[in-house]
Tab-separated table of C-alpha atoms and ligand atoms in Angstrom:
chain	number	residue	atom	x	y	z
A	1	MET	CA	15.215	-42.224	40.483
A	2	ALA	CA	14.656	-42.008	43.868
A	3	LEU	CA	15.945	-39.273	46.313
A	4	MET	CA	18.326	-40.628	48.561
A	5	GLY	CA	21.187	-38.191	49.699
A	6	SER	CA	22.924	-38.940	52.945
A	7	LYS	CA	26.205	-38.326	51.108
A	8	GLU	CA	27.168	-35.235	49.120
A	9	LEU	CA	25.979	-34.765	45.771
A	10	ILE	CA	27.446	-32.664	42.982
A	11	GLY	CA	24.986	-31.395	40.040
A	12	LEU	CA	25.941	-32.499	36.648
A	13	ASP	CA	23.957	-31.085	33.886
A	14	ILE	CA	24.923	-32.854	30.517
A	15	GLY	CA	23.250	-30.428	28.200
A	16	SER	CA	23.818	-30.450	24.333
A	17	SER	CA	26.337	-27.522	23.984
A	18	ALA	CA	27.993	-28.001	27.356
A	19	ILE	CA	28.482	-29.977	30.524
A	20	LYS	CA	27.847	-27.936	33.626
A	21	LEU	CA	28.900	-28.942	37.032
A	22	ALA	CA	27.823	-27.145	40.430
A	23	HIS	CA	28.796	-28.210	43.846
A	24	VAL	CA	26.588	-26.198	46.334
A	25	LYS	CA	26.577	-26.510	50.303
A	26	PRO	CA	24.081	-25.121	52.819
A	27	VAL	CA	26.156	-22.854	55.312
A	28	GLY	CA	24.065	-21.544	58.154
A	29	VAL	CA	21.098	-20.029	56.336
A	30	GLU	CA	22.672	-19.525	53.087
A	31	PHE	CA	23.502	-21.672	50.094
A	32	ARG	CA	27.303	-21.645	49.112
A	33	VAL	CA	28.536	-22.440	45.846
A	34	LYS	CA	31.825	-24.531	46.080
A	35	LYS	CA	32.285	-25.186	42.549
A	36	PHE	CA	31.191	-24.391	39.061
A	37	GLY	CA	32.207	-24.660	35.829
A	38	VAL	CA	31.052	-25.124	32.151
A	39	PHE	CA	32.630	-27.274	29.608
A	40	PRO	CA	31.651	-27.157	25.988
A	41	LEU	CA	31.058	-30.494	24.118
A	42	PRO	CA	31.330	-30.994	20.199
A	43	PRO	CA	28.185	-29.780	18.304
A	44	ASP	CA	26.811	-33.250	17.656
A	45	ALA	CA	27.586	-35.152	20.832
A	46	ILE	CA	24.126	-34.818	21.853
A	47	VAL	CA	21.450	-34.731	19.534
A	48	ASP	CA	17.334	-34.216	20.568
A	49	GLY	CA	18.610	-35.112	24.219
A	50	ALA	CA	20.062	-38.427	23.061
A	51	ILE	CA	23.923	-39.219	23.784
A	52	MET	CA	25.540	-39.777	20.015
A	53	ASP	CA	29.116	-39.563	20.671
A	54	HIS	CA	29.697	-41.077	24.346
A	55	VAL	CA	33.297	-40.862	24.122
A	56	SER	CA	33.221	-36.968	23.790
A	57	VAL	CA	30.673	-36.897	26.906
A	58	ILE	CA	32.604	-39.004	28.974
A	59	GLU	CA	35.659	-36.900	28.096
A	60	GLY	CA	33.881	-33.791	28.716
A	61	ILE	CA	32.850	-35.087	32.303
A	62	LYS	CA	36.226	-36.133	33.031
A	63	THR	CA	37.663	-32.694	32.092
A	64	ALA	CA	34.953	-31.020	34.563
A	65	LEU	CA	36.045	-33.237	37.381
A	66	ARG	CA	39.821	-32.516	36.852
A	67	GLU	CA	39.664	-28.823	36.127
A	68	LEU	CA	37.281	-28.169	38.968
A	69	LYS	CA	39.353	-30.676	41.459
A	70	VAL	CA	35.987	-32.728	42.292
A	71	LYS	CA	36.580	-35.429	44.812
A	72	GLU	CA	32.777	-36.119	45.283
A	73	LYS	CA	31.526	-39.421	43.465
A	74	GLU	CA	27.789	-38.904	43.577
A	75	VAL	CA	25.962	-37.045	41.360
A	76	ALA	CA	22.369	-35.752	40.488
A	77	THR	CA	22.026	-35.446	36.724
A	78	SER	CA	18.962	-34.774	34.595
A	79	LEU	CA	17.265	-35.652	31.149
A	80	SER	CA	14.974	-33.776	28.881
A	81	GLY	CA	13.172	-34.266	25.630
A	82	HIS	CA	10.568	-36.340	23.979
A	83	SER	CA	11.302	-39.560	25.994
A	84	VAL	CA	10.315	-37.847	29.108
A	85	ILE	CA	6.751	-37.855	30.346
A	86	ILE	CA	5.483	-35.633	33.128
A	87	LYS	CA	1.878	-35.588	34.053
A	88	LYS	CA	-0.099	-34.646	37.100
A	89	VAL	CA	-2.695	-37.331	37.526
A	90	VAL	CA	-5.316	-38.100	39.974
A	91	LEU	CA	-4.969	-41.527	41.758
A	92	PRO	CA	-7.091	-42.926	44.564
A	93	THR	CA	-5.564	-42.081	47.860
A	94	THR	CA	-2.981	-44.528	49.168
A	95	THR	CA	0.395	-44.299	50.919
A	96	PRO	CA	3.538	-43.847	49.055
A	97	GLU	CA	4.432	-47.270	49.887
A	98	GLU	CA	1.169	-48.839	48.486
A	99	LEU	CA	1.524	-46.599	45.426
A	100	GLU	CA	5.139	-48.050	44.709
A	101	GLU	CA	3.491	-51.123	44.486
A	102	SER	CA	0.560	-50.269	42.119
A	103	ILE	CA	1.992	-47.422	40.099
A	104	GLN	CA	2.588	-49.459	37.315
A	105	TRP	CA	-1.018	-50.528	36.886
A	106	GLU	CA	-2.622	-47.200	37.790
A	107	VAL	CA	-0.527	-45.118	35.428
A	108	GLU	CA	-0.349	-47.182	32.388
A	109	GLN	CA	-3.002	-45.310	30.508
A	110	TYR	CA	-1.155	-42.204	30.954
A	111	ILE	CA	1.914	-43.269	29.191
A	112	PRO	CA	2.204	-43.184	25.448
A	113	PHE	CA	4.989	-45.900	25.519
A	114	ASP	CA	5.142	-49.407	26.360
A	115	ILE	CA	5.166	-49.710	30.220
A	116	LYS	CA	7.754	-52.156	29.905
A	117	ASP	CA	10.113	-49.693	28.241
A	118	VAL	CA	9.997	-46.872	30.887
A	119	LYS	CA	11.045	-46.152	34.241
A	120	ILE	CA	8.341	-44.409	36.436
A	121	ASP	CA	8.704	-42.122	39.299
A	122	PHE	CA	6.244	-39.989	41.360
A	123	GLN	CA	5.661	-37.675	43.839
A	124	VAL	CA	2.314	-37.351	45.866
A	125	ILE	CA	1.015	-33.884	45.927
A	126	GLY	CA	-1.769	-34.554	48.269
A	127	PRO	CA	-5.601	-35.172	48.494
A	128	LEU	CA	-7.821	-33.308	46.360
A	129	LYS	CA	-9.649	-30.648	48.677
A	130	GLU	CA	-13.022	-31.325	47.105
A	131	ASP	CA	-12.674	-35.360	47.451
A	132	PRO	CA	-10.053	-36.660	49.766
A	133	SER	CA	-10.378	-40.268	48.668
A	134	LYS	CA	-8.425	-39.106	45.552
A	135	MET	CA	-5.222	-37.451	45.577
A	136	ASP	CA	-2.719	-35.388	42.928
A	137	VAL	CA	0.271	-37.277	41.984
A	138	LEU	CA	3.182	-35.962	39.771
A	139	LEU	CA	3.991	-38.815	37.728
A	140	VAL	CA	7.081	-38.919	35.760
A	141	ALA	CA	7.939	-41.335	33.260
A	142	VAL	CA	11.355	-41.629	31.012
A	143	LYS	CA	12.192	-44.281	28.629
A	144	THR	CA	14.597	-46.795	30.068
A	145	ASP	CA	17.090	-46.677	27.218
A	146	LEU	CA	17.350	-42.776	27.783
A	147	VAL	CA	18.098	-43.351	31.477
A	148	ASN	CA	20.582	-45.985	30.658
A	149	ASP	CA	22.371	-43.723	28.153
A	150	TYR	CA	22.984	-41.088	30.671
A	151	VAL	CA	23.870	-43.434	33.551
A	152	SER	CA	26.569	-45.368	31.596
A	153	VAL	CA	28.368	-42.267	30.528
A	154	ILE	CA	28.405	-40.958	34.255
A	155	LYS	CA	29.563	-44.244	35.425
A	156	ASP	CA	32.269	-44.534	32.737
A	157	ALA	CA	33.563	-41.238	33.906
A	158	GLY	CA	33.940	-42.813	37.456
A	159	LEU	CA	30.960	-41.265	39.083
A	160	THR	CA	27.641	-43.014	40.773
A	161	PRO	CA	24.594	-41.403	39.345
A	162	SER	CA	22.220	-41.133	42.473
A	163	ILE	CA	19.563	-38.950	41.348
A	164	VAL	CA	18.350	-38.920	37.582
A	165	ASP	CA	15.933	-35.930	37.472
A	166	ILE	CA	14.295	-34.001	34.579
A	167	ASP	CA	15.833	-30.558	33.357
A	168	SER	CA	12.279	-28.701	33.554
A	169	ILE	CA	11.915	-29.703	37.300
A	170	ALA	CA	15.532	-29.055	38.291
A	171	ALA	CA	15.344	-25.607	36.557
A	172	GLY	CA	11.897	-25.055	38.832
A	173	ASN	CA	13.917	-26.384	41.967
A	174	ALA	CA	16.724	-23.900	41.306
A	175	PHE	CA	14.075	-20.891	41.059
A	176	GLU	CA	12.121	-22.187	44.223
A	177	LEU	CA	15.403	-22.141	46.465
A	178	CYS	CA	17.434	-19.243	44.754
A	179	HIS	CA	14.110	-16.965	44.158
A	180	PRO	CA	11.427	-17.654	46.475
A	181	VAL	CA	8.144	-16.192	45.721
A	182	SER	CA	4.802	-16.261	47.459
A	183	ASP	CA	2.054	-18.686	47.431
A	184	GLU	CA	0.117	-16.036	45.254
A	185	GLN	CA	2.613	-15.897	42.450
A	186	VAL	CA	2.533	-18.601	39.425
A	187	PRO	CA	5.890	-18.192	38.187
A	188	MET	CA	6.713	-19.521	34.636
A	189	VAL	CA	10.424	-20.582	34.492
A	190	VAL	CA	11.680	-21.100	30.790
A	191	ASN	CA	15.211	-22.593	30.450
A	192	VAL	CA	16.232	-21.778	26.989
A	193	GLY	CA	19.251	-24.336	26.183
A	194	ALA	CA	20.811	-25.093	22.997
A	195	SER	CA	18.325	-27.662	21.860
A	196	PHE	CA	15.403	-27.366	24.285
A	197	MET	CA	13.340	-25.022	26.018
A	198	ASN	CA	12.362	-26.580	29.492
A	199	ILE	CA	9.053	-24.857	30.706
A	200	ASN	CA	7.758	-25.211	34.059
A	201	ILE	CA	4.930	-23.404	35.669
A	202	LEU	CA	4.977	-23.687	39.324
A	203	HIS	CA	2.593	-22.904	42.155
A	204	SER	CA	3.600	-23.360	45.734
A	205	GLY	CA	6.665	-25.279	44.772
A	206	VAL	CA	4.648	-27.734	42.677
A	207	PRO	CA	4.950	-28.015	38.987
A	208	LEU	CA	1.569	-27.569	37.537
A	209	PHE	CA	2.648	-27.550	33.794
A	210	THR	CA	5.785	-28.801	32.237
A	211	ARG	CA	7.073	-28.981	28.523
A	212	ASP	CA	10.064	-29.298	26.529
A	213	VAL	CA	10.082	-27.752	23.212
A	214	PRO	CA	12.648	-28.844	20.975
A	215	MET	CA	13.988	-25.637	19.765
A	216	GLY	CA	16.597	-23.346	21.553
A	217	GLY	CA	19.664	-20.940	20.709
A	218	GLY	CA	21.291	-23.373	18.560
A	219	MET	CA	18.472	-22.396	16.133
A	220	TYR	CA	19.898	-18.982	15.961
A	221	THR	CA	23.263	-20.507	15.209
A	222	SER	CA	22.238	-22.795	12.729
A	223	GLU	CA	20.435	-19.992	10.747
A	224	ILE	CA	23.739	-17.848	10.783
A	225	GLN	CA	25.604	-20.771	9.691
A	226	LYS	CA	23.353	-21.410	6.813
A	227	GLN	CA	22.421	-18.111	5.771
A	228	LEU	CA	26.061	-16.492	5.864
A	229	ALA	CA	27.961	-19.636	4.943
A	230	VAL	CA	30.037	-19.591	8.131
A	231	SER	CA	31.366	-22.348	10.504
A	232	PHE	CA	29.545	-23.266	13.640
A	233	GLU	CA	32.187	-21.527	15.677
A	234	THR	CA	32.114	-18.256	13.774
A	235	ALA	CA	28.045	-18.312	13.601
A	236	GLU	CA	28.390	-18.669	17.653
A	237	GLU	CA	30.571	-15.543	17.947
A	238	LEU	CA	28.629	-13.490	15.711
A	239	LYS	CA	25.282	-14.429	17.642
A	240	VAL	CA	26.567	-13.283	20.927
A	241	GLY	CA	28.522	-10.215	19.458
A	242	LYS	CA	32.000	-11.706	20.495
A	243	LYS	CA	32.859	-11.212	16.679
A	244	ASP	CA	32.434	-7.957	14.838
A	245	ALA	CA	29.556	-8.762	12.275
A	246	GLY	CA	30.814	-5.690	9.931
A	247	ASP	CA	28.437	-5.542	6.864
A	248	ARG	CA	26.523	-8.619	8.061
A	249	ALA	CA	25.020	-6.886	11.077
A	250	GLU	CA	21.632	-6.196	9.337
A	251	LYS	CA	21.377	-9.526	8.228
A	252	ILE	CA	22.067	-11.053	11.605
A	253	THR	CA	19.733	-9.001	13.219
A	254	GLU	CA	17.000	-10.124	11.129
A	255	ILE	CA	17.856	-13.680	11.893
A	256	MET	CA	17.802	-12.984	15.578
A	257	ARG	CA	14.558	-11.474	15.328
A	258	THR	CA	12.992	-14.245	13.162
A	259	VAL	CA	14.269	-16.924	15.522
A	260	SER	CA	13.147	-14.971	18.770
A	261	ASN	CA	9.872	-14.544	17.246
A	262	ILE	CA	9.594	-18.612	16.673
A	263	LEU	CA	10.873	-19.338	20.194
A	264	SER	CA	8.411	-16.789	21.750
A	265	THR	CA	5.671	-18.000	19.709
A	266	GLU	CA	6.348	-21.641	21.141
A	267	VAL	CA	6.125	-20.089	24.962
A	268	GLN	CA	3.218	-18.246	24.047
A	269	ARG	CA	1.531	-21.644	22.920
A	270	SER	CA	2.357	-23.189	26.481
A	271	TYR	CA	1.202	-20.269	28.236
A	272	ASN	CA	-2.127	-20.333	26.086
A	273	PHE	CA	-2.487	-24.124	27.026
A	274	PHE	CA	-1.974	-23.472	30.466
A	275	SER	CA	-4.236	-20.380	30.801
A	276	ALA	CA	-7.131	-22.511	29.137
A	277	THR	CA	-6.369	-25.538	31.550
A	278	TYR	CA	-6.025	-23.412	34.699
A	279	PRO	CA	-8.255	-20.244	34.306
A	280	ASP	CA	-8.026	-19.518	37.935
A	281	ARG	CA	-4.247	-19.688	38.063
A	282	LEU	CA	-2.784	-17.119	35.660
A	283	VAL	CA	0.959	-16.928	35.194
A	284	THR	CA	2.062	-13.792	37.287
A	285	LYS	CA	5.435	-13.500	35.670
A	286	VAL	CA	7.919	-15.297	33.198
A	287	TYR	CA	11.382	-16.068	34.177
A	288	LEU	CA	13.460	-16.670	31.289
A	289	THR	CA	16.913	-18.577	31.928
A	290	GLY	CA	19.250	-20.935	30.399
A	291	GLY	CA	22.273	-19.859	28.324
A	292	ALA	CA	19.988	-18.721	25.362
A	293	ALA	CA	17.897	-16.517	27.597
A	294	LYS	CA	20.123	-13.688	26.582
A	295	SER	CA	19.311	-13.863	22.893
A	296	ALA	CA	18.645	-10.644	21.171
A	297	PHE	CA	14.939	-9.678	21.009
A	298	LEU	CA	13.699	-12.706	22.984
A	299	LYS	CA	12.686	-11.042	25.949
A	300	GLU	CA	11.001	-8.195	24.433
A	301	MET	CA	9.151	-10.509	22.104
A	302	LEU	CA	7.801	-12.627	24.838
A	303	VAL	CA	6.586	-9.588	26.777
A	304	GLU	CA	4.806	-8.623	23.701
A	305	LYS	CA	3.235	-11.920	23.176
A	306	ILE	CA	2.212	-12.797	26.603
A	307	GLY	CA	1.605	-9.491	28.096
A	308	VAL	CA	3.153	-10.322	31.563
A	309	ASP	CA	6.364	-9.323	33.090
A	310	VAL	CA	9.458	-11.186	31.727
A	311	GLU	CA	12.633	-11.076	33.955
A	312	LEU	CA	15.941	-12.961	33.478
A	313	PHE	CA	16.445	-15.349	36.327
A	314	ASP	CA	20.115	-16.020	37.255
A	315	PRO	CA	20.378	-18.557	40.061
A	316	PHE	CA	23.775	-17.278	41.517
A	317	GLU	CA	21.703	-14.046	42.794
A	318	GLY	CA	20.377	-16.304	45.728
A	319	LEU	CA	23.649	-17.816	46.424
A	320	THR	CA	26.793	-17.054	47.914
A	321	LEU	CA	30.289	-17.962	46.302
A	322	GLU	CA	33.011	-19.346	48.292
A	323	GLU	CA	35.823	-17.293	47.731
A	324	GLY	CA	38.922	-18.638	46.151
A	325	SER	CA	37.309	-21.675	44.947
A	326	VAL	CA	34.786	-20.506	42.487
A	327	ASP	CA	35.923	-18.520	39.227
A	328	PRO	CA	33.826	-15.453	39.223
A	329	SER	CA	34.667	-15.219	35.394
A	330	MET	CA	32.781	-18.561	34.962
A	331	VAL	CA	29.692	-17.411	37.169
A	332	SER	CA	29.297	-14.023	35.169
A	333	GLY	CA	29.794	-15.480	32.008
A	334	PHE	CA	27.475	-18.439	32.224
A	335	ASN	CA	25.056	-17.304	35.026
A	336	THR	CA	21.757	-18.002	33.364
A	337	ALA	CA	23.210	-21.208	31.957
A	338	ALA	CA	23.775	-22.606	35.381
A	339	THR	CA	20.140	-23.141	36.201
A	340	VAL	CA	19.710	-26.868	35.722
A	341	ALA	CA	23.171	-27.505	37.254
A	342	VAL	CA	22.426	-25.530	40.213
A	343	GLY	CA	19.017	-27.047	40.710
A	344	LEU	CA	20.370	-30.642	40.728
A	345	ALA	CA	23.103	-29.563	43.207
A	346	LEU	CA	20.443	-28.283	45.357
A	347	ARG	CA	19.137	-31.653	45.584
A	348	ASN	CA	21.675	-32.319	47.958
A	349	GLN	CA	20.328	-29.756	50.521
A	350	GLU	CA	16.840	-30.942	50.078
A	351	ALA	CA	17.549	-34.529	51.056
A	352	ARG	CA	19.612	-33.298	54.020
A	353	ARG	CA	17.149	-31.062	55.603
B	1	ATP	N1	25.234	-14.148	25.620
B	1	ATP	C1	24.604	-15.103	25.037
B	1	ATP	N2	23.424	-14.692	24.006
B	1	ATP	C2	22.919	-15.666	23.443
B	1	ATP	N3	22.882	-16.790	23.418
B	1	ATP	C3	23.937	-17.446	24.319
B	1	ATP	C4	24.757	-16.433	25.018
B	1	ATP	N4	25.506	-17.219	25.939
B	1	ATP	C5	25.077	-18.657	25.392
B	1	ATP	N5	24.042	-18.954	24.599
B	1	ATP	C6	23.618	-19.887	23.952
B	1	ATP	O1	23.117	-20.649	24.805
B	1	ATP	C7	22.993	-21.986	24.349
B	1	ATP	C8	23.449	-22.989	25.415
B	1	ATP	O2	22.500	-22.850	26.698
B	1	ATP	P1	22.739	-24.032	27.617
B	1	ATP	O3	24.043	-24.077	28.370
B	1	ATP	O4	21.644	-23.704	28.548
B	1	ATP	O5	22.226	-25.351	26.608
B	1	ATP	P2	22.562	-26.914	27.152
B	1	ATP	O6	22.161	-27.035	28.431
B	1	ATP	O7	23.948	-27.142	26.576
B	1	ATP	O8	21.595	-27.249	25.826
B	1	ATP	P3	19.964	-27.990	26.083
B	1	ATP	O9	19.922	-28.211	27.621
B	1	ATP	O10	18.927	-27.503	25.137
B	1	ATP	O11	20.642	-29.590	25.749
B	1	ATP	C9	23.779	-22.055	23.080
B	1	ATP	O12	23.061	-22.188	21.853
B	1	ATP	C10	24.638	-20.958	23.389
B	1	ATP	O13	25.143	-20.198	21.807
B	2	MG	MG1	20.205	-27.487	29.132
């Protein structure tokens, strides 16, 4: 999971509803999008963050590479779900090299899985102000099986997985670089996908709190499917207003309200937990992103429950598009859905700076 980036990387977000591919290059002081596309996956190809249908995912990646004419081989990808643990821990101050040696022993107590079954990565945040003999370290542990699953589909699609990141961290990274805020701000980035909400509360670029809630836009779709006895495709179209609801409009509105209430209650729980843990660092604004960020009533309900401003975050607002090579309708149709892919693509820039 190391950051090693001399070659150009593409961001490959393998989400449960769709594969998102982004290629972003620094040009002067700006970041320029060279490629971007979204390629849908069958509804059950990825369940609870685990790949169930390898063939469909490999085909999806190959379609993305072909349609976008991608030549690069190295990719940054990311994972989410209950096999991922992210924790800020306090360890005795050492060099990163020494920590590399001792990390297994140091962190065993923080990981709820057998240490033999996980891959561990860390980022030293810095020494504690009150006691420099100790330091804050961001610890990331992921079940090896999950990493291997994603690595194998990427390799089978003919690519090299150079960076394996975490969805919530990649979303935070996209936010940091596309929408920089001052050190007084404590933004809460909520990436609402189809199956997960990836939450990341940041301060000065460091994730203070992350959580993956196993609920997302798919919940609206499956409720519409169930209650109106329609197919997945029809339910998706009714949800986003692509298909006229006719006399079912009232029922759909009720479902949208109910599910938005459930999702915003979950975000509120994370917010409350964070506020209790860091009483001196209150969240200054919530940034809603991910494909399902635009779900009816979600933003309003979050404002109501949390009581801070909520804004949609579109990563393209902080980027320029390479003319002729990026399809503007892809960008406008999937702007908030691009966040994780853009965050991954930007790992490229970080490594080269
Ligand atoms: N305009 C819209 N309004 C409401 N929901 C939308 C809209 N556009 C897309 N969605 C929903 O967003 C979800 C897809 O978002 P996204 O691409 O971020 O998810 P994903 O990365 O595939 O999923 P995950 O990361 O949870 O596995 C789907 O549930 C889709 O129906
Ligand atoms: Mg996603």
